[in-house]
Short mmCIF file of C-alpha atoms in Angstrom, two decimals:
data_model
loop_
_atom_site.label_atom_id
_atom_site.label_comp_id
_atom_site.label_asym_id
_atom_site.label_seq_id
_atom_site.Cartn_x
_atom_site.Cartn_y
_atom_site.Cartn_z
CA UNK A 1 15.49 71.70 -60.85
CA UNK A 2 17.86 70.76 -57.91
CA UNK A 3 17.11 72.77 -54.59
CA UNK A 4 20.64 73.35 -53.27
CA UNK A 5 19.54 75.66 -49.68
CA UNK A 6 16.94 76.21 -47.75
CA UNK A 7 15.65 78.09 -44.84
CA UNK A 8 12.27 78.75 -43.10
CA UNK A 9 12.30 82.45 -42.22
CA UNK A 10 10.33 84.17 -38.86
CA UNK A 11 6.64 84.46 -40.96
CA UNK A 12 6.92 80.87 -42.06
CA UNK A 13 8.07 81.14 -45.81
CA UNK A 14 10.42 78.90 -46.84
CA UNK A 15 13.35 80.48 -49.18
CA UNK A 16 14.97 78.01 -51.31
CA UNK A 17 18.01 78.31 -53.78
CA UNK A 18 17.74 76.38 -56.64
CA UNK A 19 19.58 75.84 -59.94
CA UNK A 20 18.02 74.64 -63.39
CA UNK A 21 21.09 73.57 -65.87
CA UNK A 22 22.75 76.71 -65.64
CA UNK A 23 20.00 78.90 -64.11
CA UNK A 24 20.28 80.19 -60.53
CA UNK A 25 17.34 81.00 -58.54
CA UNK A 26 15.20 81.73 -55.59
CA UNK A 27 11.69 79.96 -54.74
CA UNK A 28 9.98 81.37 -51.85
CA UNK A 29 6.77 79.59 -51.10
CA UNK A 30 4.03 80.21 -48.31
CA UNK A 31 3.59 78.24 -45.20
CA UNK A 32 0.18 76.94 -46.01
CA UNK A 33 0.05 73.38 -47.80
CA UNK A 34 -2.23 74.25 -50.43
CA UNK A 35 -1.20 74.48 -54.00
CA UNK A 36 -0.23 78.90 -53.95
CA UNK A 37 -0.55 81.24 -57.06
CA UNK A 38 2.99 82.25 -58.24
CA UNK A 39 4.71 85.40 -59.11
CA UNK A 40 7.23 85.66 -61.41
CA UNK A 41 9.63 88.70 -60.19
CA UNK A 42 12.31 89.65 -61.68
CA UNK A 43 15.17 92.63 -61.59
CA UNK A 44 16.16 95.30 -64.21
CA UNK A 45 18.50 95.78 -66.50
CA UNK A 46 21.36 92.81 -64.93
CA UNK A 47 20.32 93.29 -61.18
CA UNK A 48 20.97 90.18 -59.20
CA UNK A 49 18.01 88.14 -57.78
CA UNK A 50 19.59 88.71 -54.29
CA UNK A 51 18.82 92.46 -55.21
CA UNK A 52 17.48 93.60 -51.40
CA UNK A 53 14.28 96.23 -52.89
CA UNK A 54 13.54 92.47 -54.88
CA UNK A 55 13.70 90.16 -51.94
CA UNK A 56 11.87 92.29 -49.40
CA UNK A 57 8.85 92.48 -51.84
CA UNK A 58 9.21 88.81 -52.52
CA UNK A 59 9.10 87.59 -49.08
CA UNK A 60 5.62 90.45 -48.28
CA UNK A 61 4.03 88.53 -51.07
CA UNK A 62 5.09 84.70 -50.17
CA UNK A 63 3.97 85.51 -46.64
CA UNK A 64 0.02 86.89 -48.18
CA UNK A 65 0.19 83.29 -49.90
CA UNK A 66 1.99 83.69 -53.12
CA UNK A 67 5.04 80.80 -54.62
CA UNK A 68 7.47 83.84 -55.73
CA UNK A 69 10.68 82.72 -57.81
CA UNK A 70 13.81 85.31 -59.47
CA UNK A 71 16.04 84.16 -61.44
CA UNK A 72 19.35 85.16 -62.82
CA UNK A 73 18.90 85.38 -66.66
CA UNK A 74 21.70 85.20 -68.85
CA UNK A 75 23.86 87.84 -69.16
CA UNK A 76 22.18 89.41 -65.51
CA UNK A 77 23.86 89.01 -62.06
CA UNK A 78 25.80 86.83 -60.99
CA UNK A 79 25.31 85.18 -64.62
CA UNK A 80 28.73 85.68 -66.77
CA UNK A 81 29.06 88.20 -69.27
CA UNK A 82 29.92 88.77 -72.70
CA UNK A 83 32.81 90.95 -73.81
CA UNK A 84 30.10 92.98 -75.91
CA UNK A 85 27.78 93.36 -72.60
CA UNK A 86 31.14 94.82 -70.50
CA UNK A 87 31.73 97.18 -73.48
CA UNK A 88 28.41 98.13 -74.07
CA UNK A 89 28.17 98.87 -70.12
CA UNK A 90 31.64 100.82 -70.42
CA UNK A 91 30.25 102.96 -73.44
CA UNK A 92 27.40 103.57 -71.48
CA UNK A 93 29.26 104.95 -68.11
CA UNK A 94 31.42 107.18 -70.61
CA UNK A 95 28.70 108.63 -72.41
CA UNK A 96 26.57 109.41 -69.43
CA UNK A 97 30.02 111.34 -68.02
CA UNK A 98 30.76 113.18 -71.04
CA UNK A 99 26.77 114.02 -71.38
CA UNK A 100 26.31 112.75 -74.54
CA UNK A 101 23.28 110.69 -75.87
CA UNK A 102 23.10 107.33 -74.81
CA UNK A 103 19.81 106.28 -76.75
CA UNK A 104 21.32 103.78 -79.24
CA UNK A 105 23.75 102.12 -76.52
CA UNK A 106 20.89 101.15 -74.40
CA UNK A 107 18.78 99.71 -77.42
CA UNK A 108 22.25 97.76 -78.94
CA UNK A 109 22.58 96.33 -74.74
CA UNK A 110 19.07 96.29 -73.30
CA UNK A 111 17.78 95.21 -76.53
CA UNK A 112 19.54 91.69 -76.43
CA UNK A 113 19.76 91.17 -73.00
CA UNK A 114 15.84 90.91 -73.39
CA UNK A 115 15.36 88.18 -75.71
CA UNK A 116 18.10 86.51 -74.15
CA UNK A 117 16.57 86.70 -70.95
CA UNK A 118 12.47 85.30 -71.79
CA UNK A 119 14.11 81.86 -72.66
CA UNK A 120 15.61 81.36 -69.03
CA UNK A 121 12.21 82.10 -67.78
CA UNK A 122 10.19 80.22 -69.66
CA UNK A 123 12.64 77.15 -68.94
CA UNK A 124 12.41 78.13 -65.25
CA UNK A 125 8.53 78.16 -65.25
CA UNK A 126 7.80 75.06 -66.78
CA UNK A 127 10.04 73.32 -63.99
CA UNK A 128 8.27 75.41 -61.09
CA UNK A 129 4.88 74.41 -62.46
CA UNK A 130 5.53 70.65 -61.65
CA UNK A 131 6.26 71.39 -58.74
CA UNK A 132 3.45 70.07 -56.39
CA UNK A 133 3.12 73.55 -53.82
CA UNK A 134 2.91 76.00 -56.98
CA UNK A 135 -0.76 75.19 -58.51
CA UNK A 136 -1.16 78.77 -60.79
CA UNK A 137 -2.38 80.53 -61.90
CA UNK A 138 0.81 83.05 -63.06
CA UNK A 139 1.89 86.41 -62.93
CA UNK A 140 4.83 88.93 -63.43
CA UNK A 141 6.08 91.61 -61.27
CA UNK A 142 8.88 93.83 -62.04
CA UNK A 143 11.30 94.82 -65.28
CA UNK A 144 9.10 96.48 -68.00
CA UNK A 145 11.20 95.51 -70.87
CA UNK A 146 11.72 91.87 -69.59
CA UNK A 147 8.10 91.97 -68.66
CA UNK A 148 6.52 92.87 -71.87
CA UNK A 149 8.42 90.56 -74.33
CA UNK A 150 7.67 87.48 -72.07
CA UNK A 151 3.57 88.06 -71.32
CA UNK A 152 3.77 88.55 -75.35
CA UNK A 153 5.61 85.10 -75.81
CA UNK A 154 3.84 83.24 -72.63
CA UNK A 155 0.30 83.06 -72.29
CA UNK A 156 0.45 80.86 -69.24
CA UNK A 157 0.92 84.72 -67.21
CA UNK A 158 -2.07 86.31 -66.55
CA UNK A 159 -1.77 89.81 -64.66
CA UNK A 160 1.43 91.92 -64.79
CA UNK A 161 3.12 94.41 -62.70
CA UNK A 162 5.75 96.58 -64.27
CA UNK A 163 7.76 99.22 -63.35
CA UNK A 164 8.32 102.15 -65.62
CA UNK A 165 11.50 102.65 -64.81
CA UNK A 166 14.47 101.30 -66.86
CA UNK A 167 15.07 101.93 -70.65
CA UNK A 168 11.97 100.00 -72.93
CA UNK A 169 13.80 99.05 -76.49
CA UNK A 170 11.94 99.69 -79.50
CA UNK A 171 10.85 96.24 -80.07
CA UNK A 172 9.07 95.97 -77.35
CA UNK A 173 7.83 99.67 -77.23
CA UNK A 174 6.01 98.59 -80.08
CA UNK A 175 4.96 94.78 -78.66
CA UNK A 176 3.26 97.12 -75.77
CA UNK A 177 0.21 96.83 -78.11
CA UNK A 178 -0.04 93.23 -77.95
CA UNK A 179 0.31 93.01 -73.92
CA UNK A 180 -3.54 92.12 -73.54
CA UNK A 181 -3.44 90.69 -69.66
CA UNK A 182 -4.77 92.99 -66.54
CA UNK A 183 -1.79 95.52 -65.78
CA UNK A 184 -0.45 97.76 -63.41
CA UNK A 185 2.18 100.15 -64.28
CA UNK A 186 3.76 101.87 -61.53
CA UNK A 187 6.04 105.11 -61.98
CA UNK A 188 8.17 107.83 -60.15
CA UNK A 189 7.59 110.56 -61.22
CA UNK A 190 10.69 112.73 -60.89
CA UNK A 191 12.51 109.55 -62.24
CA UNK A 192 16.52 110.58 -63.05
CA UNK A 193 17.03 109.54 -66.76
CA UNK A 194 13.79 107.49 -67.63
CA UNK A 195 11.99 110.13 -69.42
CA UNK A 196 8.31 110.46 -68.06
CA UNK A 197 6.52 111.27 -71.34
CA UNK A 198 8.13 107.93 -72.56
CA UNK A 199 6.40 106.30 -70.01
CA UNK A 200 2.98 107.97 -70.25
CA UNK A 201 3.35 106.94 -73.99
CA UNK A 202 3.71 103.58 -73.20
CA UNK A 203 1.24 102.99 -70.50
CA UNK A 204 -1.43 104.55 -73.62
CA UNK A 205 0.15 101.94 -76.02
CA UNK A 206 -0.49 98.73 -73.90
CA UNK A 207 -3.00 96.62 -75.33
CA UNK A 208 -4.88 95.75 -71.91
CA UNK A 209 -8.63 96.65 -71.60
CA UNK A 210 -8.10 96.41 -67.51
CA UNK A 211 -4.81 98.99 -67.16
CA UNK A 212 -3.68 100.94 -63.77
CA UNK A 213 -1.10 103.65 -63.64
CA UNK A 214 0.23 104.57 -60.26
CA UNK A 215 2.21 107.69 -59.95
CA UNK A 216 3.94 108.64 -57.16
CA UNK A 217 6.48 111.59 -57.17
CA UNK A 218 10.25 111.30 -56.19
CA UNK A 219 13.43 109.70 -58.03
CA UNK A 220 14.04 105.97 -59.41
CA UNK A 221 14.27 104.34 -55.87
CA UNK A 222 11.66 106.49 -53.86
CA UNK A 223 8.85 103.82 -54.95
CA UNK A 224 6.77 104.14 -51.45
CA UNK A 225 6.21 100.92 -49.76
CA UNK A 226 2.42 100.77 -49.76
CA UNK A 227 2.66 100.30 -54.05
CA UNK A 228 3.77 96.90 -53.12
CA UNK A 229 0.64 96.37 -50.78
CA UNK A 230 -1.25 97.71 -53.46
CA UNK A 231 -0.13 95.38 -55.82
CA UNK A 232 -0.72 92.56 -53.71
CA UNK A 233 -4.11 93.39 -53.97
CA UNK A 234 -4.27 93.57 -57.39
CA UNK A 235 -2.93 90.21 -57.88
CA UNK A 236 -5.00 88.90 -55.31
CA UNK A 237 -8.00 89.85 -57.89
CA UNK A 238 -6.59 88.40 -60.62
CA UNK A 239 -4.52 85.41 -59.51
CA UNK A 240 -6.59 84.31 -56.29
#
């Protein structure tokens, strides 16, 4: 992992840009000197880390004492693309224009962009965990899809924050049952285009004997501010 910037913001976190082989990311880490808890955060559906919803809530939770690092996967970002990922994104615009279904684009482009995605991470946390001001233990905030395939395949994370919004493939609709970790799902209610049954459904399917559902009403960006206070608290009981 080479650090390539850095800068100390007004609340004392220090934001660092990093790469790892062909990985770009962020590292925000608290001003204390002990060892801090990390959060994995990370964007949906090919958002870039420098998305500015993402960084606010990384920098509220590096100040309350958390290591917070996004990355972009492959295929998200800044990341290149594949000629398949640009047509399956221009097959998506046109079918949401002409109105017609767009069920089985999503699960041929979200579907891959997954499993290509949990390798990155997993690369990217075994680096950050060397590191001598991240101590553990883990956990996830953000992207439900990305979210549920990699606390399936990485047992080092142990409390999860998703948000419902975003298409879920299949695969990992049905991996839900295996996501055994304390969760909190958040979810707007009057979300354009993520179906809110779909979400219900899945919230049932998890796996986790400690769950949380938070529902607030409004569209996919009218998430209120005080969910992310509330889900610092949650991961201060389960990662402090």
């Amino acid at each position: 992992m080479q650090f390539t910037s850095e800068k100390r913001l007004d609340d004392g976190v220090l934001e660092r840009e990093f790469t790892l082989s062909e990985i770009p990311g962020t590292l925000w880490t608290p001003g204390s000197a002990a060892p801090a808890p990390l959060i994995l955060m990370a964007h949906n559906n090919g958002l870039p880390k420098g998305d500015a919803r993402m960084v606010a809530r990384a920098r509220h939770s590096a100040a309350y004492g958390y290591a917070v690092a996004s990355i972009d996967a492959t295929g998200c970002g800044d990341r290149p693309r594949s000629a398949a990922d640009e047509q399956a994104r221009a097959d998506l615009r046109r079918a949401m224009q002409a109105g017609e279904p767009v069920e089985e684009i999503f699960e041929s482009f979200i579907g891959p962009l997954v499993e290509k995605a949990v390798p990155d991470w997993r690369t990217t946390l075994d680096a950050l965990l060397s590191l001598p001001e991240i101590g553990g233990p883990v956990g996830y905030s953000g992207w439900t899809a990305l979210g549920i395939r990699l606390t399936v395949a990485e047992p080092r994370i142990t409390a999860a924050g998703f948000f419902a919004g975003g298409y879920v493939p299949r695969a990992q609709r049905e991996e839900a049952r295996q996501v055994t970790i304390p969760l909190l799902l958040l979810l707007q209610w009057d979300d354009e285009g993520n179906p809110r049954q779909r979400a219900l459904d899945l919230f049932d399917a998890f796996g986790s004997k400690e769950k949380t559902l938070h529902a607030n009403l409004g569209g996919h960006l009218g998430t209120p501010w005080f969910e992310v206070e509330d889900g610092g608290r949650f991961f201060d009981r389960h990662l402090k």
